[in-house]
Amino acid sequence: MREFKIAQPRTADELAALLAETKEPVAMMAGGTDLIDELKSGVATVGLVADLQAVAGLAGIVPEKDGLRIGAMTRIVDLAEDAAVARDYPSLRQAALSLATPQLRNVGTVGGNLCQRPRCWYYRDPQVVCRKKGGFNCYAFQGRNKYHAIFGGGSCYIVYPSDLAPALISLGAKATIGTAKGDKVVPLEQFYALPEIDVGRENILDKGQFLKNVRVPAPKAGQKAAYVKLKERGTWDFALVSAAVAGVVQGGVFAEISVVLGGVAPIPWRLRKAEDALRGKPVSEALIRQAVDEALKDASPLRENGYKADLVFAALKEAVLAAAA
Ligand SMILES: Cc1cc2nc3c(=O)[nH]c(=O)nc-3n(C[C@H](O)[C@H](O)[C@H](O)COP(=O)(O)OP(=O)(O)OC[C@H]3O[C@@H](n4cnc5c(N)ncnc54)[C@H](O)[C@@H]3O)c2cc1C
Ligand code: SF4
């Protein structure tokens, strides 16, 4: 591991000032479960690590009049065990419990999960300088791409690995971004950015900015939701495909619906065409098939990952039927 300095800001303002002023490459460390791996392998090289552990006010789940505020430094285990989350946002709890291992959930944080770097094996290999690391080629495009994107690729075919992101986006969460000039709030869906915008990063955070919290709106009357994650192994694993469904169900019909997939695109992937097909009609397997077929018209599978199309149907069927029940 290359040497780096560590700073331990005490407040969000101190953190924002530090990030804005520092000239050398800087990384934020929350639980460190992803970042330390990147530093040890040499995939990430920084001069300064800003440790977020001591920053006041970044951890905790706080009920607000219009929903729940979840601080970026909230540990995933605390999210999974929170009574309000279990009562009002069961799909978020399912997503939290589905990710990694108990040990990692004890240390990893919500902000770290939402800002974690991709798992593409070419990206994680320090010897490979692919397009995401400033090179010219995407080696996954014609190489080994079993775990890569079927939607939204182009210059880079990573899949965004977070389990929390699809669940939170389906629930209408917003992200608060801390900056030296004050906070800014965006829908969490818009927090993520496709490789075409900047292949080197997965979100819209500019230099000097950090994720402060996410806010989930209060559940509407009749709101139902489910999160389904399909993995290759029974033990811990990242999603091959995951589906988060949330909506308002009246008599077996979704009056409102939001569908977000994980494991299929460089960002959490909203299936608006499937939402349109599912909204306002009695839920059935045939309707879900029709909705998925419509959505898959936008898919461009690579040589080794065409199987993901079948998994999209399997995950969505299970999630839609569970939410509608
Ligand atoms: C073996 C293993 C299995 C895993 N399985 C899963 C899984 O199944 N599903 C899943 O979703 N994840 C999985 N993960 C990823 C894991 O969830 C994340 O590593 C963890 O949530 C990251 O949290 P952290 O606090 O440790 O982040 P860190 O490692 O501290 O940070 C991760 C990244 O986010 C940045 N960051 C952290 N906090 C902020 C912030 N507030 N603002 C801006 N940037 C920030 C850091 O700079 C870094 O680049 C797995 C990880 C491992 C090692
Ligand atoms: S998918 Fe992205 S990270 Fe992976 S090799 Fe291609 S450019 Fe690099």
mmCIF file of C-alpha atoms and ligand atoms in Angstrom:
data_model
loop_
_atom_site.group_PDB
_atom_site.id
_atom_site.type_symbol
_atom_site.label_atom_id
_atom_site.label_comp_id
_atom_site.label_asym_id
_atom_site.label_seq_id
_atom_site.Cartn_x
_atom_site.Cartn_y
_atom_site.Cartn_z
ATOM 1 C CA MET A 1 0.000 0.000 0.000
ATOM 2 C CA ARG A 2 1.331 3.461 -0.878
ATOM 3 C CA GLU A 3 1.687 5.950 1.964
ATOM 4 C CA PHE A 4 -1.058 8.499 2.526
ATOM 5 C CA LYS A 5 -1.970 11.039 5.160
ATOM 6 C CA ILE A 6 -5.166 10.828 7.203
ATOM 7 C CA ALA A 7 -7.347 13.759 8.235
ATOM 8 C CA GLN A 8 -10.152 13.479 10.758
ATOM 9 C CA PRO A 9 -12.538 16.416 10.325
ATOM 10 C CA ARG A 10 -15.022 16.930 13.166
ATOM 11 C CA THR A 11 -17.862 18.645 11.339
ATOM 12 C CA ALA A 12 -19.475 18.515 7.907
ATOM 13 C CA ASP A 13 -18.242 22.076 7.263
ATOM 14 C CA GLU A 14 -14.664 21.078 8.132
ATOM 15 C CA LEU A 15 -14.982 18.090 5.807
ATOM 16 C CA ALA A 16 -16.323 20.210 2.947
ATOM 17 C CA ALA A 17 -13.535 22.782 3.405
ATOM 18 C CA LEU A 18 -10.882 20.062 3.552
ATOM 19 C CA LEU A 19 -12.158 18.399 0.374
ATOM 20 C CA ALA A 20 -12.365 21.712 -1.460
ATOM 21 C CA GLU A 21 -8.880 22.917 -0.391
ATOM 22 C CA THR A 22 -6.863 19.723 -0.804
ATOM 23 C CA LYS A 23 -4.841 19.751 -4.009
ATOM 24 C CA GLU A 24 -3.647 16.105 -3.971
ATOM 25 C CA PRO A 25 -6.022 13.192 -4.719
ATOM 26 C CA VAL A 26 -8.235 12.583 -1.718
ATOM 27 C CA ALA A 27 -10.590 9.742 -0.787
ATOM 28 C CA MET A 28 -13.264 9.635 1.877
ATOM 29 C CA MET A 29 -13.301 6.634 4.164
ATOM 30 C CA ALA A 30 -16.509 5.538 5.889
ATOM 31 C CA GLY A 31 -16.324 1.891 7.062
ATOM 32 C CA GLY A 32 -13.381 1.257 4.747
ATOM 33 C CA THR A 33 -14.638 -2.167 3.579
ATOM 34 C CA ASP A 34 -14.313 -1.168 -0.066
ATOM 35 C CA LEU A 35 -11.808 1.691 0.080
ATOM 36 C CA ILE A 36 -9.106 -0.190 2.001
ATOM 37 C CA ASP A 37 -9.180 -2.982 -0.604
ATOM 38 C CA GLU A 38 -8.703 -0.407 -3.354
ATOM 39 C CA LEU A 39 -5.815 1.265 -1.515
ATOM 40 C CA LYS A 40 -4.133 -2.043 -0.679
ATOM 41 C CA SER A 41 -4.342 -3.331 -4.252
ATOM 42 C CA GLY A 42 -3.192 -0.012 -5.712
ATOM 43 C CA VAL A 43 -6.386 0.475 -7.750
ATOM 44 C CA ALA A 44 -6.870 3.707 -5.773
ATOM 45 C CA THR A 45 -3.879 5.925 -5.059
ATOM 46 C CA VAL A 46 -4.432 8.986 -2.936
ATOM 47 C CA GLY A 47 -2.338 11.419 -0.964
ATOM 48 C CA LEU A 48 -4.982 12.001 1.703
ATOM 49 C CA VAL A 49 -7.739 9.945 3.246
ATOM 50 C CA ALA A 50 -10.515 11.911 4.956
ATOM 51 C CA ASP A 51 -11.838 9.668 7.710
ATOM 52 C CA LEU A 52 -15.572 10.306 8.139
ATOM 53 C CA GLN A 53 -15.913 8.477 11.474
ATOM 54 C CA ALA A 54 -15.536 11.596 13.637
ATOM 55 C CA VAL A 55 -17.712 13.931 11.546
ATOM 56 C CA ALA A 56 -20.606 14.953 13.810
ATOM 57 C CA GLY A 57 -24.158 14.397 12.590
ATOM 58 C CA LEU A 58 -23.442 12.036 9.696
ATOM 59 C CA ALA A 59 -24.717 8.869 11.430
ATOM 60 C CA GLY A 60 -28.189 7.988 12.570
ATOM 61 C CA ILE A 61 -31.760 7.398 11.443
ATOM 62 C CA VAL A 62 -33.999 10.321 12.271
ATOM 63 C CA PRO A 63 -37.803 10.384 11.815
ATOM 64 C CA GLU A 64 -38.946 13.628 10.178
ATOM 65 C CA LYS A 65 -42.492 14.856 9.573
ATOM 66 C CA ASP A 66 -42.398 13.766 5.937
ATOM 67 C CA GLY A 67 -40.273 10.640 6.160
ATOM 68 C CA LEU A 68 -36.990 9.264 7.439
ATOM 69 C CA ARG A 69 -33.523 10.779 7.258
ATOM 70 C CA ILE A 70 -30.744 8.224 7.051
ATOM 71 C CA GLY A 71 -27.266 9.630 7.670
ATOM 72 C CA ALA A 72 -24.499 8.541 5.312
ATOM 73 C CA MET A 73 -22.456 7.134 8.223
ATOM 74 C CA THR A 74 -25.322 4.952 9.477
ATOM 75 C CA ARG A 75 -24.062 1.380 9.623
ATOM 76 C CA ILE A 76 -25.932 -1.100 7.429
ATOM 77 C CA VAL A 77 -26.656 -3.294 10.460
ATOM 78 C CA ASP A 78 -28.382 -0.336 12.148
ATOM 79 C CA LEU A 79 -30.487 0.262 9.050
ATOM 80 C CA ALA A 80 -31.479 -3.415 8.932
ATOM 81 C CA GLU A 81 -32.413 -3.436 12.632
ATOM 82 C CA ASP A 82 -34.266 -0.118 12.768
ATOM 83 C CA ALA A 83 -37.913 -0.489 13.851
ATOM 84 C CA ALA A 84 -39.239 2.309 11.610
ATOM 85 C CA VAL A 85 -37.438 0.854 8.582
ATOM 86 C CA ALA A 86 -38.876 -2.613 9.306
ATOM 87 C CA ARG A 87 -42.388 -1.162 9.702
ATOM 88 C CA ASP A 88 -42.514 1.377 6.875
ATOM 89 C CA TYR A 89 -39.879 0.284 4.351
ATOM 90 C CA PRO A 90 -39.633 -3.522 4.402
ATOM 91 C CA SER A 91 -37.992 -3.657 0.955
ATOM 92 C CA LEU A 92 -35.156 -1.466 2.243
ATOM 93 C CA ARG A 93 -34.674 -3.850 5.161
ATOM 94 C CA GLN A 94 -34.672 -6.802 2.737
ATOM 95 C CA ALA A 95 -31.997 -5.075 0.648
ATOM 96 C CA ALA A 96 -29.855 -4.293 3.722
ATOM 97 C CA LEU A 97 -30.072 -7.875 4.982
ATOM 98 C CA SER A 98 -29.265 -9.268 1.532
ATOM 99 C CA LEU A 99 -25.930 -7.548 1.193
ATOM 100 C CA ALA A 100 -22.469 -8.885 2.012
ATOM 101 C CA THR A 101 -21.967 -10.646 5.380
ATOM 102 C CA PRO A 102 -22.914 -9.798 8.997
ATOM 103 C CA GLN A 103 -19.305 -8.692 9.614
ATOM 104 C CA LEU A 104 -19.363 -6.318 6.629
ATOM 105 C CA ARG A 105 -22.802 -4.989 7.577
ATOM 106 C CA ASN A 106 -21.427 -4.219 11.048
ATOM 107 C CA VAL A 107 -18.734 -1.983 9.589
ATOM 108 C CA GLY A 108 -20.048 -0.846 6.197
ATOM 109 C CA THR A 109 -22.187 2.260 6.000
ATOM 110 C CA VAL A 110 -25.126 3.446 3.932
ATOM 111 C CA GLY A 111 -23.047 6.214 2.309
ATOM 112 C CA GLY A 112 -20.216 3.787 1.549
ATOM 113 C CA ASN A 113 -22.694 1.373 0.020
ATOM 114 C CA LEU A 114 -24.209 4.077 -2.183
ATOM 115 C CA CYS A 115 -20.778 5.371 -3.258
ATOM 116 C CA GLN A 116 -18.876 2.068 -3.540
ATOM 117 C CA ARG A 117 -16.756 1.501 -6.639
ATOM 118 C CA PRO A 118 -17.588 -1.119 -9.279
ATOM 119 C CA ARG A 119 -16.583 -4.762 -9.141
ATOM 120 C CA CYS A 120 -15.581 -5.241 -12.803
ATOM 121 C CA TRP A 121 -12.599 -7.619 -12.625
ATOM 122 C CA TYR A 122 -10.617 -5.542 -15.135
ATOM 123 C CA TYR A 123 -11.182 -2.437 -13.039
ATOM 124 C CA ARG A 124 -10.129 -4.260 -9.851
ATOM 125 C CA ASP A 125 -6.904 -5.543 -11.459
ATOM 126 C CA PRO A 126 -4.182 -2.950 -10.750
ATOM 127 C CA GLN A 127 -2.244 -4.123 -13.849
ATOM 128 C CA VAL A 128 -5.104 -3.262 -16.215
ATOM 129 C CA VAL A 129 -5.604 0.315 -17.333
ATOM 130 C CA CYS A 130 -9.049 0.194 -18.866
ATOM 131 C CA ARG A 131 -11.151 3.146 -19.975
ATOM 132 C CA LYS A 132 -12.488 3.751 -16.465
ATOM 133 C CA LYS A 133 -8.914 4.164 -15.246
ATOM 134 C CA GLY A 134 -7.881 6.538 -18.004
ATOM 135 C CA GLY A 135 -6.988 3.975 -20.689
ATOM 136 C CA PHE A 136 -8.479 3.642 -24.157
ATOM 137 C CA ASN A 137 -10.259 0.286 -24.107
ATOM 138 C CA CYS A 138 -13.088 -1.414 -22.297
ATOM 139 C CA TYR A 139 -11.681 -4.937 -21.944
ATOM 140 C CA ALA A 140 -15.037 -6.326 -20.827
ATOM 141 C CA PHE A 141 -16.675 -5.430 -24.136
ATOM 142 C CA GLN A 142 -14.958 -8.208 -26.065
ATOM 143 C CA GLY A 143 -13.468 -10.059 -23.113
ATOM 144 C CA ARG A 144 -15.031 -11.829 -20.129
ATOM 145 C CA ASN A 145 -18.356 -10.160 -19.469
ATOM 146 C CA LYS A 146 -20.554 -12.671 -17.646
ATOM 147 C CA TYR A 147 -21.279 -10.213 -14.823
ATOM 148 C CA HIS A 148 -21.501 -7.036 -16.883
ATOM 149 C CA ALA A 149 -24.238 -4.676 -18.026
ATOM 150 C CA ILE A 150 -27.054 -5.474 -20.438
ATOM 151 C CA PHE A 151 -28.495 -1.945 -20.275
ATOM 152 C CA GLY A 152 -26.788 1.462 -20.471
ATOM 153 C CA GLY A 153 -23.297 0.281 -21.498
ATOM 154 C CA GLY A 154 -21.432 1.874 -24.372
ATOM 155 C CA SER A 155 -18.078 3.120 -23.177
ATOM 156 C CA CYS A 156 -18.053 1.017 -19.969
ATOM 157 C CA TYR A 157 -20.133 -2.035 -18.990
ATOM 158 C CA ILE A 158 -19.874 -2.093 -15.196
ATOM 159 C CA VAL A 159 -22.942 -2.912 -13.163
ATOM 160 C CA TYR A 160 -23.573 -0.758 -10.133
ATOM 161 C CA PRO A 161 -23.182 -3.190 -7.221
ATOM 162 C CA SER A 162 -25.199 -1.544 -4.428
ATOM 163 C CA ASP A 163 -28.233 -3.384 -3.043
ATOM 164 C CA LEU A 164 -29.465 -0.328 -1.140
ATOM 165 C CA ALA A 165 -29.584 1.973 -4.179
ATOM 166 C CA PRO A 166 -32.370 0.217 -6.163
ATOM 167 C CA ALA A 167 -34.517 -0.178 -3.037
ATOM 168 C CA LEU A 168 -34.064 3.473 -2.017
ATOM 169 C CA ILE A 169 -34.710 4.810 -5.529
ATOM 170 C CA SER A 170 -37.891 2.743 -5.864
ATOM 171 C CA LEU A 171 -39.082 4.329 -2.606
ATOM 172 C CA GLY A 172 -38.479 7.839 -3.973
ATOM 173 C CA ALA A 173 -35.431 8.681 -1.816
ATOM 174 C CA LYS A 174 -33.525 11.937 -2.192
ATOM 175 C CA ALA A 175 -29.812 12.461 -1.627
ATOM 176 C CA THR A 176 -28.362 15.401 0.284
ATOM 177 C CA ILE A 177 -24.953 16.374 -1.043
ATOM 178 C CA GLY A 178 -22.667 18.366 1.240
ATOM 179 C CA THR A 179 -20.553 21.065 -0.409
ATOM 180 C CA ALA A 180 -18.420 23.976 0.793
ATOM 181 C CA LYS A 181 -21.226 26.302 -0.432
ATOM 182 C CA GLY A 182 -24.022 24.510 1.419
ATOM 183 C CA ASP A 183 -26.170 21.425 0.889
ATOM 184 C CA LYS A 184 -27.897 20.457 -2.303
ATOM 185 C CA VAL A 185 -30.673 17.883 -2.648
ATOM 186 C CA VAL A 186 -31.290 15.666 -5.685
ATOM 187 C CA PRO A 187 -33.488 12.623 -6.283
ATOM 188 C CA LEU A 188 -31.243 9.629 -5.547
ATOM 189 C CA GLU A 189 -32.006 8.385 -9.071
ATOM 190 C CA GLN A 190 -30.201 11.473 -10.412
ATOM 191 C CA PHE A 191 -27.253 10.994 -8.034
ATOM 192 C CA TYR A 192 -25.964 8.282 -10.383
ATOM 193 C CA ALA A 193 -24.519 9.045 -13.810
ATOM 194 C CA LEU A 194 -23.870 6.896 -16.869
ATOM 195 C CA PRO A 195 -20.297 6.402 -18.172
ATOM 196 C CA GLU A 196 -21.083 8.721 -21.112
ATOM 197 C CA ILE A 197 -21.147 11.628 -18.665
ATOM 198 C CA ASP A 198 -17.834 10.756 -17.004
ATOM 199 C CA VAL A 199 -16.456 7.253 -17.378
ATOM 200 C CA GLY A 200 -14.184 7.751 -14.343
ATOM 201 C CA ARG A 201 -16.966 7.980 -11.774
ATOM 202 C CA GLU A 202 -20.412 6.559 -11.117
ATOM 203 C CA ASN A 203 -22.147 9.529 -9.517
ATOM 204 C CA ILE A 204 -22.429 13.274 -9.821
ATOM 205 C CA LEU A 205 -20.222 14.156 -6.835
ATOM 206 C CA ASP A 206 -17.744 16.817 -7.891
ATOM 207 C CA LYS A 207 -14.483 17.561 -6.118
ATOM 208 C CA GLY A 208 -15.243 18.860 -2.659
ATOM 209 C CA GLN A 209 -18.658 17.153 -2.407
ATOM 210 C CA PHE A 210 -19.827 14.246 -0.295
ATOM 211 C CA LEU A 211 -23.009 12.346 0.413
ATOM 212 C CA LYS A 212 -24.498 13.616 3.660
ATOM 213 C CA ASN A 213 -27.744 11.646 3.972
ATOM 214 C CA VAL A 214 -30.669 10.139 2.113
ATOM 215 C CA ARG A 215 -34.281 11.000 2.863
ATOM 216 C CA VAL A 216 -37.054 8.504 2.217
ATOM 217 C CA PRO A 217 -40.580 9.943 1.930
ATOM 218 C CA ALA A 218 -43.265 8.727 4.342
ATOM 219 C CA PRO A 219 -45.111 5.714 2.928
ATOM 220 C CA LYS A 220 -48.400 6.497 1.172
ATOM 221 C CA ALA A 221 -51.639 4.757 2.130
ATOM 222 C CA GLY A 222 -51.638 1.314 0.495
ATOM 223 C CA GLN A 223 -47.909 1.444 -0.283
ATOM 224 C CA LYS A 224 -46.333 -1.964 -0.866
ATOM 225 C CA ALA A 225 -42.774 -2.822 -1.771
ATOM 226 C CA ALA A 226 -40.419 -5.755 -2.231
ATOM 227 C CA TYR A 227 -36.751 -6.382 -3.002
ATOM 228 C CA VAL A 228 -35.589 -9.576 -4.691
ATOM 229 C CA LYS A 229 -31.918 -10.390 -5.261
ATOM 230 C CA LEU A 230 -30.747 -13.231 -7.480
ATOM 231 C CA LYS A 231 -27.190 -14.423 -6.818
ATOM 232 C CA GLU A 232 -24.897 -17.080 -8.187
ATOM 233 C CA ARG A 233 -24.079 -18.508 -4.765
ATOM 234 C CA GLY A 234 -26.137 -19.284 -1.680
ATOM 235 C CA THR A 235 -23.640 -17.556 0.592
ATOM 236 C CA TRP A 236 -22.732 -13.838 0.336
ATOM 237 C CA ASP A 237 -22.589 -12.520 -3.174
ATOM 238 C CA PHE A 238 -23.316 -9.488 -5.277
ATOM 239 C CA ALA A 239 -26.542 -9.494 -7.282
ATOM 240 C CA LEU A 240 -26.555 -11.003 -10.759
ATOM 241 C CA VAL A 241 -29.870 -9.202 -11.060
ATOM 242 C CA SER A 242 -31.967 -7.569 -8.361
ATOM 243 C CA ALA A 243 -35.399 -5.976 -8.561
ATOM 244 C CA ALA A 244 -36.890 -3.327 -6.289
ATOM 245 C CA VAL A 245 -40.596 -2.673 -6.702
ATOM 246 C CA ALA A 246 -42.627 -0.097 -4.791
ATOM 247 C CA GLY A 247 -46.062 1.296 -5.372
ATOM 248 C CA VAL A 248 -49.604 1.838 -4.245
ATOM 249 C CA VAL A 249 -51.764 -1.264 -4.624
ATOM 250 C CA GLN A 250 -55.567 -1.093 -4.762
ATOM 251 C CA GLY A 251 -57.464 -4.366 -5.235
ATOM 252 C CA GLY A 252 -54.580 -6.202 -6.878
ATOM 253 C CA VAL A 253 -53.827 -3.290 -9.226
ATOM 254 C CA PHE A 254 -50.824 -0.973 -9.010
ATOM 255 C CA ALA A 255 -52.209 2.577 -9.061
ATOM 256 C CA GLU A 256 -48.609 3.787 -8.796
ATOM 257 C CA ILE A 257 -45.482 1.740 -9.370
ATOM 258 C CA SER A 258 -41.750 2.188 -9.471
ATOM 259 C CA VAL A 259 -39.387 -0.540 -10.708
ATOM 260 C CA VAL A 260 -35.603 -0.341 -10.333
ATOM 261 C CA LEU A 261 -33.105 -3.067 -11.209
ATOM 262 C CA GLY A 262 -29.625 -3.708 -9.818
ATOM 263 C CA GLY A 263 -26.853 -5.737 -11.450
ATOM 264 C CA VAL A 264 -27.839 -4.897 -15.026
ATOM 265 C CA ALA A 265 -26.454 -1.416 -15.800
ATOM 266 C CA PRO A 266 -23.717 1.041 -14.768
ATOM 267 C CA ILE A 267 -26.311 2.800 -12.607
ATOM 268 C CA PRO A 268 -29.409 1.528 -10.757
ATOM 269 C CA TRP A 269 -31.719 0.992 -13.744
ATOM 270 C CA ARG A 270 -35.253 2.362 -13.696
ATOM 271 C CA LEU A 271 -37.606 0.310 -15.894
ATOM 272 C CA ARG A 272 -40.084 2.999 -16.906
ATOM 273 C CA LYS A 273 -41.483 0.955 -19.798
ATOM 274 C CA ALA A 274 -42.259 -1.897 -17.403
ATOM 275 C CA GLU A 275 -43.847 0.569 -14.978
ATOM 276 C CA ASP A 276 -46.118 1.861 -17.759
ATOM 277 C CA ALA A 277 -47.097 -1.691 -18.710
ATOM 278 C CA LEU A 278 -47.842 -2.716 -15.120
ATOM 279 C CA ARG A 279 -49.699 0.409 -13.954
ATOM 280 C CA GLY A 280 -53.503 0.243 -13.739
ATOM 281 C CA LYS A 281 -53.991 -3.411 -14.759
ATOM 282 C CA PRO A 282 -54.683 -6.513 -12.666
ATOM 283 C CA VAL A 283 -51.346 -8.120 -11.841
ATOM 284 C CA SER A 284 -50.725 -11.497 -13.481
ATOM 285 C CA GLU A 285 -47.720 -13.456 -14.691
ATOM 286 C CA ALA A 286 -48.726 -12.715 -18.299
ATOM 287 C CA LEU A 287 -48.788 -8.968 -17.571
ATOM 288 C CA ILE A 288 -45.350 -9.141 -15.944
ATOM 289 C CA ARG A 289 -44.002 -11.072 -18.973
ATOM 290 C CA GLN A 290 -45.394 -8.382 -21.280
ATOM 291 C CA ALA A 291 -43.862 -5.623 -19.124
ATOM 292 C CA VAL A 292 -40.443 -7.297 -19.083
ATOM 293 C CA ASP A 293 -40.516 -7.973 -22.856
ATOM 294 C CA GLU A 294 -41.244 -4.286 -23.423
ATOM 295 C CA ALA A 295 -38.370 -3.246 -21.142
ATOM 296 C CA LEU A 296 -35.923 -5.747 -22.650
ATOM 297 C CA LYS A 297 -36.258 -4.066 -26.053
ATOM 298 C CA ASP A 298 -33.698 -1.591 -24.681
ATOM 299 C CA ALA A 299 -31.245 -4.317 -23.607
ATOM 300 C CA SER A 300 -27.986 -5.080 -25.463
ATOM 301 C CA PRO A 301 -26.519 -8.217 -23.903
ATOM 302 C CA LEU A 302 -22.830 -9.012 -24.444
ATOM 303 C CA ARG A 303 -21.417 -12.412 -25.426
ATOM 304 C CA GLU A 304 -21.575 -14.009 -21.965
ATOM 305 C CA ASN A 305 -24.424 -12.257 -20.181
ATOM 306 C CA GLY A 306 -27.567 -12.921 -22.235
ATOM 307 C CA TYR A 307 -28.812 -15.084 -19.340
ATOM 308 C CA LYS A 308 -29.521 -11.866 -17.425
ATOM 309 C CA ALA A 309 -32.622 -11.278 -19.569
ATOM 310 C CA ASP A 310 -34.228 -14.402 -18.047
ATOM 311 C CA LEU A 311 -33.157 -13.297 -14.578
ATOM 312 C CA VAL A 312 -34.801 -9.906 -15.083
ATOM 313 C CA PHE A 313 -38.113 -11.700 -15.630
ATOM 314 C CA ALA A 314 -37.552 -14.050 -12.663
ATOM 315 C CA ALA A 315 -36.598 -11.237 -10.263
ATOM 316 C CA LEU A 316 -39.342 -8.907 -11.410
ATOM 317 C CA LYS A 317 -42.015 -11.592 -11.281
ATOM 318 C CA GLU A 318 -41.117 -12.455 -7.703
ATOM 319 C CA ALA A 319 -40.888 -8.809 -6.619
ATOM 320 C CA VAL A 320 -44.118 -7.678 -8.320
ATOM 321 C CA LEU A 321 -46.136 -10.626 -7.015
ATOM 322 C CA ALA A 322 -44.722 -10.164 -3.492
ATOM 323 C CA ALA A 323 -45.506 -6.442 -3.497
ATOM 324 C CA ALA A 324 -49.002 -6.945 -4.902
ATOM 325 C CA ALA A 325 -49.941 -9.705 -2.412
HETATM 326 C C1 LIG B 1 -16.735 -9.368 0.465
HETATM 327 C C2 LIG B 1 -17.667 -8.239 0.153
HETATM 328 C C3 LIG B 1 -18.979 -8.504 -0.213
HETATM 329 C C4 LIG B 1 -19.867 -7.480 -0.498
HETATM 330 N N1 LIG B 1 -21.148 -7.767 -0.880
HETATM 331 C C5 LIG B 1 -22.001 -6.746 -1.179
HETATM 332 C C6 LIG B 1 -23.341 -6.999 -1.578
HETATM 333 O O1 LIG B 1 -23.781 -8.137 -1.675
HETATM 334 N N2 LIG B 1 -24.137 -5.922 -1.855
HETATM 335 C C7 LIG B 1 -23.696 -4.638 -1.744
HETATM 336 O O2 LIG B 1 -24.472 -3.721 -1.976
HETATM 337 N N3 LIG B 1 -22.438 -4.387 -1.377
HETATM 338 C C8 LIG B 1 -21.597 -5.406 -1.089
HETATM 339 N N4 LIG B 1 -20.304 -5.134 -0.725
HETATM 340 C C9 LIG B 1 -19.887 -3.779 -0.696
HETATM 341 C C10 LIG B 1 -20.130 -3.236 0.697
HETATM 342 O O3 LIG B 1 -21.485 -3.092 0.899
HETATM 343 C C11 LIG B 1 -19.532 -1.964 0.734
HETATM 344 O O4 LIG B 1 -18.147 -2.236 0.750
HETATM 345 C C12 LIG B 1 -19.897 -1.153 1.954
HETATM 346 O O5 LIG B 1 -21.268 -0.890 2.035
HETATM 347 C C13 LIG B 1 -19.202 0.101 1.791
HETATM 348 O O6 LIG B 1 -19.383 0.789 2.966
HETATM 349 P P1 LIG B 1 -18.124 1.363 3.710
HETATM 350 O O7 LIG B 1 -18.696 2.251 4.748
HETATM 351 O O8 LIG B 1 -17.197 0.299 4.178
HETATM 352 O O9 LIG B 1 -17.460 2.219 2.547
HETATM 353 P P2 LIG B 1 -15.949 2.637 2.260
HETATM 354 O O10 LIG B 1 -15.158 1.449 1.866
HETATM 355 O O11 LIG B 1 -15.413 3.452 3.388
HETATM 356 O O12 LIG B 1 -16.185 3.577 1.017
HETATM 357 C C14 LIG B 1 -16.620 3.055 -0.221
HETATM 358 C C15 LIG B 1 -16.485 4.157 -1.276
HETATM 359 O O13 LIG B 1 -17.448 5.157 -1.046
HETATM 360 C C16 LIG B 1 -16.817 6.424 -0.805
HETATM 361 N N5 LIG B 1 -17.597 7.045 0.268
HETATM 362 C C17 LIG B 1 -17.899 6.499 1.469
HETATM 363 N N6 LIG B 1 -18.723 7.318 2.149
HETATM 364 C C18 LIG B 1 -18.942 8.397 1.357
HETATM 365 C C19 LIG B 1 -19.704 9.577 1.502
HETATM 366 N N7 LIG B 1 -20.418 9.830 2.596
HETATM 367 N N8 LIG B 1 -19.712 10.466 0.494
HETATM 368 C C20 LIG B 1 -18.989 10.235 -0.644
HETATM 369 N N9 LIG B 1 -18.239 9.120 -0.834
HETATM 370 C C21 LIG B 1 -18.216 8.223 0.157
HETATM 371 C C22 LIG B 1 -15.398 6.104 -0.438
HETATM 372 O O14 LIG B 1 -14.504 7.140 -0.765
HETATM 373 C C23 LIG B 1 -15.129 4.854 -1.248
HETATM 374 O O15 LIG B 1 -14.778 5.158 -2.567
HETATM 375 C C24 LIG B 1 -19.413 -6.142 -0.408
HETATM 376 C C25 LIG B 1 -18.096 -5.865 -0.025
HETATM 377 C C26 LIG B 1 -17.229 -6.897 0.237
HETATM 378 C C27 LIG B 1 -15.826 -6.562 0.648
HETATM 379 S S1 SF4 B 2 -16.524 -2.362 -17.939
HETATM 380 FE FE1 SF4 B 2 -15.680 -0.362 -17.352
HETATM 381 S S2 SF4 B 2 -14.376 -0.887 -15.594
HETATM 382 FE FE2 SF4 B 2 -14.732 -2.806 -16.760
HETATM 383 S S3 SF4 B 2 -13.090 -2.965 -18.296
HETATM 384 FE FE3 SF4 B 2 -14.764 -1.887 -19.261
HETATM 385 S S4 SF4 B 2 -14.231 0.307 -18.950
HETATM 386 FE FE4 SF4 B 2 -13.079 -0.891 -17.456
#
